[in-house]
Short mmCIF file of C-alpha atoms in Angstrom, two decimals:
data_model
loop_
_atom_site.label_atom_id
_atom_site.label_comp_id
_atom_site.label_asym_id
_atom_site.label_seq_id
_atom_site.Cartn_x
_atom_site.Cartn_y
_atom_site.Cartn_z
CA MET A 811 20.43 -59.47 -52.26
CA ALA A 812 23.86 -59.39 -53.94
CA SER A 813 26.77 -58.36 -51.74
CA THR A 814 28.79 -55.27 -52.55
CA THR A 815 32.19 -56.02 -54.07
CA TRP A 816 34.88 -53.59 -52.92
CA VAL A 817 37.95 -53.18 -55.12
CA LYS A 818 41.28 -51.81 -53.93
CA LEU A 819 42.36 -48.64 -55.71
CA PRO A 820 45.54 -49.40 -57.67
CA LYS A 821 48.80 -48.04 -56.22
CA SER A 822 47.15 -47.09 -52.95
CA LYS A 823 47.03 -48.53 -49.46
CA GLY A 824 43.73 -48.61 -47.63
CA ILE A 825 41.54 -47.02 -50.37
CA GLU A 826 38.71 -49.12 -51.83
CA TYR A 827 35.76 -48.51 -54.09
CA TYR A 828 32.74 -50.20 -55.59
CA VAL A 829 30.78 -49.36 -58.71
CA MET A 830 27.22 -48.16 -58.06
CA ALA A 831 24.26 -48.87 -60.38
CA ALA A 832 24.71 -45.57 -62.21
CA GLY A 833 28.32 -46.45 -62.92
CA THR A 834 29.72 -43.99 -60.36
CA LYS A 835 32.42 -45.20 -57.99
CA SER A 836 31.88 -44.88 -54.24
CA TYR A 837 35.01 -44.80 -52.07
CA LYS A 838 35.94 -45.70 -48.52
CA LEU A 839 39.14 -45.61 -46.52
CA ARG A 840 40.60 -48.26 -44.19
CA ALA A 841 43.39 -47.58 -41.75
CA LEU A 842 45.16 -49.10 -38.75
CA VAL A 843 46.88 -46.42 -36.69
CA ASN A 844 48.38 -47.08 -33.26
CA GLY A 845 46.35 -50.29 -33.03
CA GLN A 846 43.08 -48.43 -33.77
CA LYS A 847 41.02 -49.45 -36.82
CA TYR A 848 39.33 -46.73 -38.86
CA THR A 849 36.84 -46.89 -41.70
CA ASP A 850 35.80 -43.68 -43.50
CA VAL A 851 33.06 -43.66 -46.14
CA LEU A 852 33.77 -40.91 -48.68
CA GLY A 853 31.16 -41.50 -51.35
CA PRO A 854 31.95 -40.51 -54.97
CA ARG A 855 35.07 -38.37 -54.31
CA SER A 856 37.85 -40.11 -56.27
CA GLU A 857 40.00 -37.03 -56.89
CA GLU A 858 40.27 -36.29 -53.17
CA ALA A 859 40.52 -39.82 -51.76
CA ARG A 860 44.32 -39.96 -51.64
CA GLU A 861 44.64 -36.47 -50.12
CA ILE A 862 42.01 -37.19 -47.46
CA LYS A 863 43.65 -40.51 -46.61
CA ALA A 864 47.06 -38.89 -46.18
CA LEU A 865 45.69 -36.04 -44.06
CA LEU A 866 43.68 -38.31 -41.75
CA ASP A 867 46.60 -40.74 -41.29
CA ARG A 868 48.91 -37.85 -40.36
CA ASN A 869 46.37 -36.39 -37.91
CA ARG A 870 45.84 -39.78 -36.25
CA LYS A 871 49.56 -40.28 -35.76
CA ILE A 872 50.19 -36.86 -34.19
CA GLY A 873 46.84 -36.75 -32.36
CA ARG A 874 45.76 -33.36 -33.76
CA GLY A 875 43.07 -32.15 -36.14
CA PRO A 876 40.12 -34.22 -37.42
CA GLN A 877 40.67 -37.96 -36.84
CA THR A 878 37.87 -39.18 -39.11
CA TYR A 879 36.23 -38.07 -42.34
CA GLU A 880 33.05 -37.33 -40.39
CA GLU A 881 34.97 -34.96 -38.11
CA MET A 882 36.56 -33.35 -41.15
CA ILE A 883 33.14 -32.70 -42.71
CA SER A 884 31.81 -31.33 -39.40
CA GLY A 885 34.80 -29.01 -39.22
CA ASP A 886 34.15 -27.82 -42.78
CA LEU A 887 30.53 -27.11 -41.93
CA ALA A 888 31.52 -25.23 -38.77
CA SER A 889 34.05 -23.21 -40.74
CA LYS A 890 31.47 -22.36 -43.40
CA LYS A 891 28.99 -21.35 -40.69
CA ALA A 892 31.57 -19.09 -39.08
CA GLU A 893 32.32 -17.51 -42.45
CA ALA A 894 28.59 -16.96 -43.07
CA GLU A 895 28.20 -15.32 -39.67
CA GLU A 896 31.20 -13.10 -40.40
CA ARG A 897 29.64 -12.05 -43.71
CA GLU A 898 26.39 -11.29 -41.89
CA LEU A 899 28.28 -9.11 -39.44
CA ASP A 900 29.90 -7.29 -42.35
CA LYS A 901 26.45 -6.56 -43.75
CA LEU A 902 25.33 -5.20 -40.38
CA ASN A 903 28.36 -2.99 -40.09
CA SER A 904 26.56 -0.06 -41.71
CA ILE A 905 24.41 2.08 -39.44
CA GLN A 906 21.53 1.78 -41.92
CA ALA A 907 21.41 -2.03 -41.72
CA LEU A 908 21.97 -2.20 -37.98
CA SER A 909 19.36 0.47 -37.30
CA GLU A 910 16.73 -1.43 -39.31
CA LYS A 911 17.51 -4.68 -37.48
CA TYR A 912 17.51 -2.95 -34.09
CA VAL A 913 14.11 -1.28 -34.67
CA ALA A 914 12.55 -4.56 -35.84
CA GLU A 915 13.87 -6.54 -32.85
CA ARG A 916 12.95 -3.83 -30.36
CA GLN A 917 9.38 -3.65 -31.61
CA LEU A 918 8.97 -7.40 -31.10
CA ARG A 919 10.13 -7.33 -27.49
CA ASP A 920 8.75 -3.90 -26.48
CA ASP A 921 5.39 -3.61 -24.72
CA ARG A 922 4.94 0.05 -25.61
CA SER A 923 1.86 1.28 -27.41
CA GLU A 924 2.11 1.77 -31.17
CA HIS A 925 1.93 5.53 -30.60
CA ASP A 926 4.97 5.49 -28.31
CA PHE A 927 6.94 3.16 -30.54
CA LYS A 928 6.27 5.37 -33.54
CA THR A 929 8.37 8.07 -31.86
CA ILE A 930 11.28 5.65 -31.43
CA ARG A 931 11.00 4.45 -35.03
CA THR A 932 10.90 8.02 -36.32
CA ARG A 933 14.24 8.84 -34.65
CA HIS A 934 15.78 6.10 -36.78
CA THR A 935 13.92 6.52 -40.08
CA LYS A 936 13.90 10.33 -40.15
CA TRP A 937 17.31 11.15 -38.66
CA ILE A 938 19.74 8.29 -37.92
CA GLN A 939 19.26 6.30 -41.13
CA PRO A 940 19.09 9.16 -43.67
CA PHE A 941 22.08 11.11 -42.31
CA LEU A 942 24.33 8.33 -40.94
CA GLY A 943 23.09 5.25 -42.80
CA LYS A 944 26.12 4.85 -45.09
CA VAL A 945 28.62 5.24 -42.26
CA LEU A 946 30.20 1.99 -41.06
CA PHE A 947 29.42 1.59 -37.39
CA SER A 948 33.03 0.78 -36.54
CA GLU A 949 34.01 4.13 -38.13
CA LEU A 950 31.40 6.29 -36.38
CA GLU A 951 33.08 9.42 -35.02
CA GLN A 952 32.15 12.48 -33.03
CA SER A 953 32.19 14.58 -36.22
CA HIS A 954 29.40 12.44 -37.72
CA ILE A 955 27.16 13.05 -34.72
CA GLU A 956 27.92 16.76 -34.68
CA ALA A 957 27.01 16.97 -38.38
CA LEU A 958 23.67 15.27 -37.67
CA MET A 959 22.98 17.69 -34.82
CA GLN A 960 23.81 20.65 -37.07
CA GLU A 961 21.38 19.36 -39.69
CA MET A 962 18.64 19.14 -37.07
CA VAL A 963 19.40 22.68 -35.90
CA SER A 964 19.13 23.90 -39.51
CA GLN A 965 15.65 22.34 -39.65
CA ALA A 966 14.66 24.21 -36.47
CA LYS A 967 14.33 21.07 -34.37
CA SER A 968 14.08 21.59 -30.62
CA ASN A 969 16.98 20.93 -28.28
CA LYS A 970 14.92 18.20 -26.66
CA THR A 971 14.45 16.39 -29.99
CA ILE A 972 18.17 16.64 -30.77
CA ARG A 973 19.12 15.19 -27.40
CA GLU A 974 16.62 12.33 -27.81
CA VAL A 975 18.05 11.38 -31.23
CA VAL A 976 21.62 11.35 -29.87
CA ALA A 977 20.45 9.23 -26.92
CA GLU A 978 18.77 6.81 -29.35
CA LEU A 979 22.04 6.57 -31.28
CA GLY A 980 23.72 5.69 -27.98
CA ARG A 981 21.26 2.83 -27.47
CA LEU A 982 22.08 1.65 -31.01
CA TRP A 983 25.78 1.72 -30.04
CA THR A 984 25.05 -0.54 -27.06
CA TYR A 985 23.19 -2.90 -29.41
CA ALA A 986 26.24 -2.95 -31.72
CA LEU A 987 28.44 -3.91 -28.76
CA LYS A 988 26.14 -6.85 -27.96
CA LYS A 989 26.27 -7.96 -31.60
CA LYS A 990 30.09 -7.60 -31.52
CA ILE A 991 30.02 -5.20 -34.45
CA VAL A 992 32.06 -2.87 -32.30
CA LYS A 993 34.90 -5.30 -31.62
CA ASN A 994 36.35 -3.65 -28.51
CA PRO A 995 33.71 -3.62 -25.73
CA ASN A 996 35.61 -0.81 -24.02
CA THR A 997 35.25 1.55 -26.98
CA PRO A 998 33.32 4.59 -25.71
CA PHE A 999 30.31 5.93 -27.59
CA PRO A 1000 31.51 8.92 -29.68
CA GLY A 1001 28.42 10.84 -28.59
CA MET A 1002 29.85 11.01 -25.07
CA TYR A 1003 32.14 13.81 -26.22
CA VAL A 1004 29.50 15.80 -28.07
CA GLU A 1005 28.35 19.01 -26.45
CA LEU A 1006 24.60 18.50 -26.34
CA PRO A 1007 22.33 21.55 -26.56
CA LYS A 1008 20.82 22.67 -23.30
CA LEU A 1009 17.11 22.14 -22.87
CA ASN A 1010 15.24 25.36 -23.47
CA ASN A 1011 11.94 25.42 -21.60
CA GLN A 1012 11.02 28.99 -22.47
CA ARG A 1013 8.49 27.70 -25.01
CA GLN A 1014 6.78 25.48 -22.43
CA ALA A 1015 4.01 27.27 -20.56
CA PHE A 1016 0.81 26.58 -18.65
CA LEU A 1017 -2.12 28.80 -19.51
CA THR A 1018 -4.19 30.57 -16.90
CA TRP A 1019 -7.96 30.15 -17.07
CA GLU A 1020 -8.27 33.61 -18.60
CA GLN A 1021 -5.65 32.84 -21.25
CA ALA A 1022 -7.31 29.53 -22.09
CA GLN A 1023 -10.63 31.29 -22.69
CA GLU A 1024 -8.86 33.97 -24.72
CA LEU A 1025 -7.27 31.27 -26.89
CA LEU A 1026 -10.65 29.63 -27.54
CA ARG A 1027 -12.14 32.98 -28.53
CA GLU A 1028 -9.20 33.58 -30.87
CA LEU A 1029 -9.81 30.24 -32.59
CA ASP A 1030 -13.62 30.50 -32.61
CA THR A 1031 -13.93 31.25 -36.32
CA GLU A 1032 -15.32 29.24 -39.19
CA ARG A 1033 -11.82 28.79 -40.59
CA ASN A 1034 -10.34 27.46 -37.33
CA ARG A 1035 -13.38 25.49 -36.14
CA GLU A 1036 -11.56 22.14 -36.08
CA ILE A 1037 -8.60 23.32 -34.03
CA HIS A 1038 -10.95 25.26 -31.74
CA ASP A 1039 -12.81 22.03 -30.94
CA TYR A 1040 -9.50 20.20 -30.44
CA CYS A 1041 -8.28 22.82 -27.97
CA LEU A 1042 -11.60 22.94 -26.14
CA LEU A 1043 -11.59 19.18 -25.66
CA THR A 1044 -7.95 19.22 -24.49
CA LEU A 1045 -8.46 22.09 -22.03
CA TYR A 1046 -11.59 20.60 -20.43
CA THR A 1047 -10.66 16.89 -20.45
CA GLY A 1048 -6.83 16.74 -20.51
CA MET A 1049 -6.86 14.50 -23.58
CA ARG A 1050 -3.72 14.26 -25.71
CA PRO A 1051 -3.87 15.12 -29.44
CA SER A 1052 -3.21 11.45 -30.35
CA GLU A 1053 -6.20 10.39 -28.22
CA ILE A 1054 -8.42 13.00 -29.86
CA HIS A 1055 -7.28 11.85 -33.33
CA ARG A 1056 -8.59 8.33 -32.55
CA LEU A 1057 -11.65 9.37 -30.54
CA THR A 1058 -14.86 7.63 -31.68
CA TRP A 1059 -18.50 8.28 -30.78
CA ASN A 1060 -18.84 5.10 -28.75
CA GLN A 1061 -15.97 6.33 -26.54
CA ILE A 1062 -17.99 9.51 -25.94
CA GLU A 1063 -20.92 7.38 -24.82
CA THR A 1064 -18.90 5.05 -22.58
CA GLY A 1065 -16.72 7.81 -21.12
CA PHE A 1066 -13.53 5.81 -21.70
CA VAL A 1067 -10.60 6.46 -24.05
CA PHE A 1068 -9.17 3.11 -25.11
CA LYS A 1069 -5.92 3.77 -26.99
CA THR A 1070 -3.98 5.93 -24.55
CA LYS A 1071 -0.25 6.63 -24.37
CA THR A 1072 0.20 3.78 -21.89
CA GLY A 1073 -1.85 1.39 -24.00
CA LYS A 1074 -4.57 1.17 -21.35
CA GLN A 1075 -8.06 2.66 -21.22
CA ARG A 1076 -8.85 5.54 -18.89
CA PRO A 1077 -12.02 7.44 -18.00
CA ILE A 1078 -12.70 10.88 -19.50
CA PHE A 1079 -15.30 13.37 -18.24
CA PHE A 1080 -17.22 14.67 -21.27
CA GLU A 1081 -20.11 16.21 -19.33
CA HIS A 1082 -18.96 19.83 -19.07
CA GLU A 1083 -21.50 22.16 -20.66
CA ALA A 1084 -18.99 23.57 -23.19
CA VAL A 1085 -17.83 20.09 -24.18
CA ARG A 1086 -21.38 18.76 -24.61
CA ALA A 1087 -22.33 21.76 -26.75
CA MET A 1088 -19.31 21.22 -28.99
CA LEU A 1089 -20.03 17.48 -29.34
CA ASP A 1090 -23.70 18.12 -30.14
CA ARG A 1091 -22.63 20.52 -32.86
CA ARG A 1092 -20.26 17.94 -34.31
CA ARG A 1093 -22.99 15.27 -34.22
CA ALA A 1094 -25.15 17.55 -36.34
CA MET A 1095 -22.28 17.98 -38.79
CA PHE A 1096 -22.13 14.20 -39.41
CA PRO A 1097 -25.72 12.89 -39.33
CA GLN A 1098 -24.75 9.57 -40.99
CA ARG A 1099 -22.18 8.74 -38.32
CA THR A 1100 -21.99 5.34 -36.60
CA GLN A 1101 -20.73 4.65 -33.09
CA HIS A 1102 -17.35 3.55 -34.50
CA ASP A 1103 -16.82 6.67 -36.64
CA LEU A 1104 -14.20 9.24 -35.67
CA VAL A 1105 -15.37 12.40 -33.91
CA PHE A 1106 -12.72 14.30 -35.87
CA PRO A 1107 -12.62 12.59 -39.29
CA ARG A 1108 -10.14 13.49 -41.96
CA THR A 1109 -10.81 16.33 -44.36
CA GLN A 1110 -8.13 15.03 -46.74
CA ALA A 1111 -7.11 11.47 -47.63
CA ASP A 1112 -3.91 10.01 -46.21
CA SER A 1113 -0.92 8.97 -48.34
CA LYS A 1114 -2.72 5.74 -49.31
CA GLY A 1115 -5.94 7.49 -50.27
CA ASN A 1116 -7.87 6.47 -47.13
CA MET A 1117 -10.36 8.81 -45.47
CA ASP A 1118 -11.24 6.64 -42.47
CA THR A 1119 -7.82 6.59 -40.76
CA PRO A 1120 -6.98 8.82 -37.76
CA ARG A 1121 -5.09 12.02 -38.39
CA LYS A 1122 -1.43 12.31 -37.48
CA GLU A 1123 -0.80 16.00 -36.85
CA VAL A 1124 -2.54 18.99 -35.30
CA SER A 1125 -3.22 21.97 -37.57
CA ASP A 1126 -0.52 24.64 -37.48
CA ALA A 1127 -3.30 27.15 -36.72
CA PHE A 1128 -2.71 26.37 -33.03
CA GLU A 1129 0.98 27.31 -33.17
CA ALA A 1130 0.15 30.44 -35.14
CA ALA A 1131 -2.52 31.48 -32.63
CA ILE A 1132 -0.45 31.12 -29.45
CA GLU A 1133 2.50 32.83 -31.09
CA ARG A 1134 0.27 35.66 -32.29
CA MET A 1135 -1.11 36.06 -28.76
CA GLY A 1136 2.33 35.95 -27.10
CA PHE A 1137 1.63 32.84 -25.03
CA TYR A 1138 5.17 31.50 -25.45
CA THR A 1139 6.26 33.53 -22.43
CA PRO A 1140 6.30 31.20 -19.38
CA ILE A 1141 3.91 31.98 -16.53
#
């Protein structure tokens, strides 16, 4: 194997090159500084060889900065990485971008059920992102939060919902502090100074037995049959609407609801006479059912055209009925 012939670069001291097979010159540097020998392989960088040599010799003499070409390259890479991270932080500086990242990360580390996490996600996608998304997080002010609250009031959202959204924005602020998007860790959350609406519990009430029966009679019409059966099942079993939406016939047979709010199964007593009569009637309505079919199937397709997915909302006939009957007054 032929040895490589290095040639000194004319009018230079300590710069050599050899000609590679493709005709390109490959350079290296030699230096003796303070009794220490150095050899730096540059590769095909002829235009920069003299500048690099001068810079490294100066650094070696004063004992500062990169001492070798390898250290210089490592420093360049570190600098480029820092610049890339800074650009990434700039991208995250909008509430929209940070909110999306926060929701994605929280879902990965959270052990909540999908039902519970949907509520958290909705606070971001329905309120925080649409109304504050274009605001830079470092420029978030009290006035922005007050404007969001006013928008929610105009849409007749409850005081509880408004407070929960502001609290979620506070958690997003804490996340921004951890990501150093808010540079000063002592900067207080602007929502601290917002006058939150007081919780109004006048619309929360427990029905007496007589009122519960009166409500069922009010809903016991052909038009309101679905919501009547929902209410009957809730009143006699304590099931939540989300559990009823996903209730299947095999859960009726086993006596267990699987997808609960806590993500665990729990027993349900379906044996009350009124409940059994309602379930028998619904069985007759769907003679082709299987054990995995929903007890309360959709009457209209979802946004993707599917008919076999659980419902999301309860009919507004329930709200209309209890308002019509005056049951908003607390007991």
